[in-house]
Coordinates of C-alpha atoms in Angstrom, one line a residue:
Chain A
G168 CA -15.4 2.0 13.1
Q169 CA -17.0 1.3 16.1
Q170 CA -15.7 1.6 19.0
L171 CA -16.8 1.1 23.1
N172 CA -15.6 3.6 25.5
Q173 CA -14.0 2.0 28.4
S174 CA -12.2 3.9 31.4
P175 CA -10.4 4.2 33.0
Q176 CA -7.7 4.6 29.6
S177 CA -4.5 3.7 32.5
M178 CA -4.3 2.6 36.7
F179 CA -1.6 2.9 38.1
I180 CA -2.3 0.9 41.5
Q181 CA 0.0 -0.7 44.7
E182 CA -0.2 -5.0 44.8
G183 CA -2.9 -6.1 46.9
E184 CA -6.3 -3.1 45.9
D185 CA -9.1 -4.2 44.5
V186 CA -9.3 -2.9 40.6
S187 CA -12.4 -2.0 38.7
M188 CA -13.1 -0.9 34.7
N189 CA -16.1 -0.4 32.7
C190 CA -17.6 -0.7 28.7
T191 CA -19.9 1.5 28.1
S192 CA -21.9 1.5 24.5
S193 CA -24.3 3.0 22.8
S194 CA -25.5 -0.2 20.7
I195 CA -26.6 -3.2 22.4
F196 CA -24.7 -6.2 22.4
N197 CA -25.4 -10.3 23.0
T198 CA -22.2 -11.1 24.3
W199 CA -19.8 -9.4 26.2
L200 CA -16.0 -10.8 26.9
W201 CA -12.8 -9.8 29.3
Y202 CA -9.5 -9.7 27.5
K203 CA -5.9 -9.2 29.1
Q204 CA -2.9 -8.7 26.9
E205 CA 0.2 -8.5 28.1
P206 CA 3.4 -7.2 26.0
G207 CA 4.3 -9.0 22.9
E208 CA 1.9 -11.4 22.5
G209 CA -1.7 -11.4 21.4
P210 CA -4.8 -10.6 24.2
V211 CA -6.4 -13.6 26.1
L212 CA -9.7 -14.6 27.1
L213 CA -10.5 -14.2 31.0
I214 CA -14.4 -14.1 31.1
A215 CA -17.2 -14.5 28.6
L216 CA -20.7 -12.9 29.9
Y217 CA -24.0 -14.4 27.9
K218 CA -26.7 -12.8 29.4
A219 CA -27.9 -9.3 30.5
G220 CA -27.6 -9.1 34.4
E221 CA -24.7 -12.2 34.4
L222 CA -22.3 -11.3 36.9
T223 CA -19.7 -14.6 36.7
S224 CA -16.0 -14.6 38.5
N225 CA -12.6 -16.2 37.2
G226 CA -10.2 -16.3 40.3
R227 CA -10.1 -13.3 41.0
L228 CA -11.8 -11.6 38.4
T229 CA -15.7 -10.5 38.2
A230 CA -17.6 -9.3 35.6
Q231 CA -20.8 -8.3 34.6
F232 CA -22.9 -7.7 31.8
G233 CA -25.1 -5.1 32.4
I234 CA -28.8 -5.0 32.5
T235 CA -29.5 -2.6 29.5
R236 CA -27.1 -4.9 27.4
K237 CA -24.8 -1.7 26.4
D238 CA -22.4 -2.1 28.9
S239 CA -19.8 -4.4 31.3
F240 CA -17.4 -4.1 34.2
L241 CA -14.4 -6.0 35.3
N242 CA -13.1 -5.7 38.6
I243 CA -9.9 -7.3 39.9
S244 CA -9.4 -8.4 43.8
A245 CA -6.3 -7.9 45.6
S246 CA -4.2 -7.5 42.5
I247 CA -0.5 -8.9 42.3
P248 CA 2.4 -7.9 39.6
S249 CA 1.4 -9.9 37.2
D250 CA -1.6 -8.5 36.8
V251 CA 0.4 -5.9 34.3
G252 CA -1.2 -6.1 30.9
I253 CA -4.3 -4.4 29.0
Y254 CA -7.5 -5.2 29.9
F255 CA -10.0 -5.6 26.8
C256 CA -13.6 -5.7 26.5
A257 CA -14.9 -6.9 23.5
G258 CA -18.4 -7.1 22.7
Q259 CA -20.7 -9.2 20.3
L260 CA -22.9 -6.5 18.2
S261 CA -26.5 -8.5 18.0
G262 CA -27.2 -9.9 14.4
T263 CA -23.5 -9.8 13.9
Y264 CA -21.1 -12.2 14.4
K265 CA -18.4 -9.4 14.8
Y266 CA -16.8 -8.3 18.4
I267 CA -15.9 -5.0 18.8
F268 CA -13.1 -3.9 21.2
G269 CA -13.2 -1.4 23.9
T270 CA -10.3 1.1 23.6
G271 CA -7.9 -0.9 26.8
T272 CA -7.4 -0.7 30.2
R273 CA -3.7 -0.1 31.2
L274 CA -3.2 -1.9 34.4
K275 CA 0.0 -1.5 36.2
V276 CA 0.9 -2.7 39.8
L277 CA 3.4 -1.8 42.0
A278 CA 4.7 -4.4 44.1
Chain B
D198 CA 2.6 -27.1 19.8
T199 CA 1.0 -23.3 19.1
A200 CA -2.6 -23.2 18.8
V201 CA -1.9 -20.3 16.5
S202 CA 1.2 -19.0 15.0
Q203 CA 1.9 -16.0 12.7
T204 CA 4.8 -15.9 10.1
P205 CA 6.8 -13.2 10.1
K206 CA 7.0 -12.1 14.1
Y207 CA 8.4 -8.3 12.7
L208 CA 8.3 -7.0 9.2
V209 CA 10.1 -3.8 8.5
T210 CA 9.6 -2.9 4.9
Q211 CA 9.7 0.4 3.0
M212 CA 6.8 2.1 1.6
G213 CA 5.4 1.0 -2.0
N214 CA 6.5 -2.4 -1.3
D215 CA 4.0 -5.9 -1.4
K216 CA 4.1 -8.2 1.6
S217 CA 2.6 -11.0 3.1
I218 CA 1.9 -12.3 6.7
K219 CA 0.6 -15.9 7.1
C220 CA -0.9 -17.5 10.3
E221 CA -1.6 -21.6 10.8
Q222 CA -4.1 -22.7 13.5
N223 CA -4.2 -26.5 14.4
L224 CA -6.8 -26.3 16.7
G225 CA -9.4 -27.7 14.2
H226 CA -11.4 -23.9 13.7
D227 CA -13.9 -23.4 11.1
T228 CA -12.8 -19.4 11.6
M229 CA -10.1 -17.6 11.1
Y230 CA -10.0 -13.4 12.0
W231 CA -7.1 -10.8 11.0
Y232 CA -7.1 -8.1 13.6
K233 CA -5.1 -4.5 12.9
Q234 CA -3.5 -2.8 16.6
D235 CA -2.8 0.1 16.2
S236 CA 0.3 2.2 17.8
K237 CA -2.8 3.8 20.8
K238 CA -3.5 -0.4 20.9
F239 CA -7.0 0.3 19.5
L240 CA -8.0 -3.4 18.1
K241 CA -10.0 -3.5 15.4
I242 CA -11.2 -6.6 13.3
M243 CA -10.2 -6.5 9.4
F244 CA -11.3 -9.6 7.8
S245 CA -13.2 -12.9 9.0
Y246 CA -13.2 -16.6 7.1
N247 CA -15.2 -19.0 7.8
N248 CA -14.2 -22.2 6.2
K249 CA -12.9 -20.5 3.7
E250 CA -15.3 -18.3 2.6
L251 CA -15.2 -14.3 3.9
I252 CA -18.0 -13.7 6.4
I253 CA -16.6 -10.2 7.6
N254 CA -15.0 -7.7 5.7
E255 CA -14.6 -4.7 7.3
T256 CA -13.6 -1.0 5.5
V257 CA -10.2 -2.3 4.6
P258 CA -8.5 -0.6 1.9
N259 CA -8.5 -2.7 -1.2
R260 CA -4.6 -3.2 -0.9
F261 CA -5.5 -5.8 1.7
S262 CA -6.1 -9.1 0.3
P263 CA -7.4 -12.5 2.8
K264 CA -6.4 -15.5 1.1
S265 CA -7.5 -18.8 3.1
P266 CA -5.9 -22.0 1.0
D267 CA -8.1 -23.7 3.6
K268 CA -9.7 -24.0 6.9
A269 CA -6.4 -23.7 9.0
H270 CA -4.5 -20.9 7.6
L271 CA -5.6 -17.6 6.5
N272 CA -3.1 -15.0 5.1
L273 CA -2.5 -11.7 4.8
H274 CA -1.4 -9.9 1.8
I275 CA -0.8 -5.9 1.4
N276 CA -0.4 -4.4 -1.8
S277 CA 1.8 -0.9 -1.8
L278 CA 2.7 -0.4 1.7
E279 CA 2.2 3.0 2.8
L280 CA 3.1 4.5 5.7
G281 CA 0.0 4.1 7.6
D282 CA 0.0 0.7 7.6
S283 CA 2.5 0.3 10.4
A284 CA 1.0 -1.6 12.8
V285 CA 0.5 -4.9 14.7
Y286 CA -1.7 -7.4 12.7
F287 CA -3.2 -10.5 15.0
C288 CA -4.5 -13.3 13.9
A289 CA -7.1 -15.3 15.6
S290 CA -9.3 -18.5 15.4
S291 CA -12.8 -20.0 17.1
Q292 CA -14.4 -22.6 16.8
T293 CA -17.5 -21.7 14.7
A294 CA -18.1 -18.2 13.9
A295 CA -20.9 -17.9 16.5
S296 CA -18.3 -19.5 19.2
Y297 CA -17.5 -16.1 21.4
E298 CA -13.7 -17.3 21.9
Q299 CA -11.2 -16.4 20.0
Y300 CA -7.6 -17.5 20.0
F301 CA -5.3 -14.9 19.6
G302 CA -1.9 -15.4 17.5
P303 CA 1.3 -13.6 19.2
G304 CA 1.0 -11.1 16.4
T305 CA 3.0 -10.1 13.4
R306 CA 4.9 -6.2 14.1
L307 CA 4.9 -4.4 10.7
T308 CA 7.0 -1.4 10.4
V309 CA 6.8 0.4 6.7
T310 CA 9.2 2.7 6.4

């Protein structure tokens, strides 16, 4: 099945550092979403992007919809310990209602 | 006040058994989904129902059969369980099929021995 390539796979960072992760695909997407999943829970939506080139922020999180509509990135500034979790991108395939999820970025923040 | 709930939270069963997982949402949403998350955390859509009608049916063994008795409920029945079915199964819902925001349940961890 289809998957989005997400990188990096995992990150260990110090509290206060900025984090950047991205998703790329060979397919075109109408919508990009970024989710966070904590252990034992389902993913929770962080940011939604609708238009190519769109840059959207949610607190310390900033995400962008790539101009080619084939990629997206997520930045987290000034990380804190509760940022720990797995971050997933998800893209809505053009012409469908289906979302394809990225392979996830596991983030660990060292206090 | 749980928005999307699933039962059971954990399910341990033997190969060959038949089991069901239930999902309910109290958000008034029209669309519900089943996702499978494997041991590497890959999250993949299996099915989606919109107002009790199947709209997404991915390449899933026909041992898996979703059933939506009403738009607030989407159950997943699995026949003849296999070791490879072990995973976490997530139910989700969205306002409509075109809505971007999906609300996920807490997941059901299925272990087949």
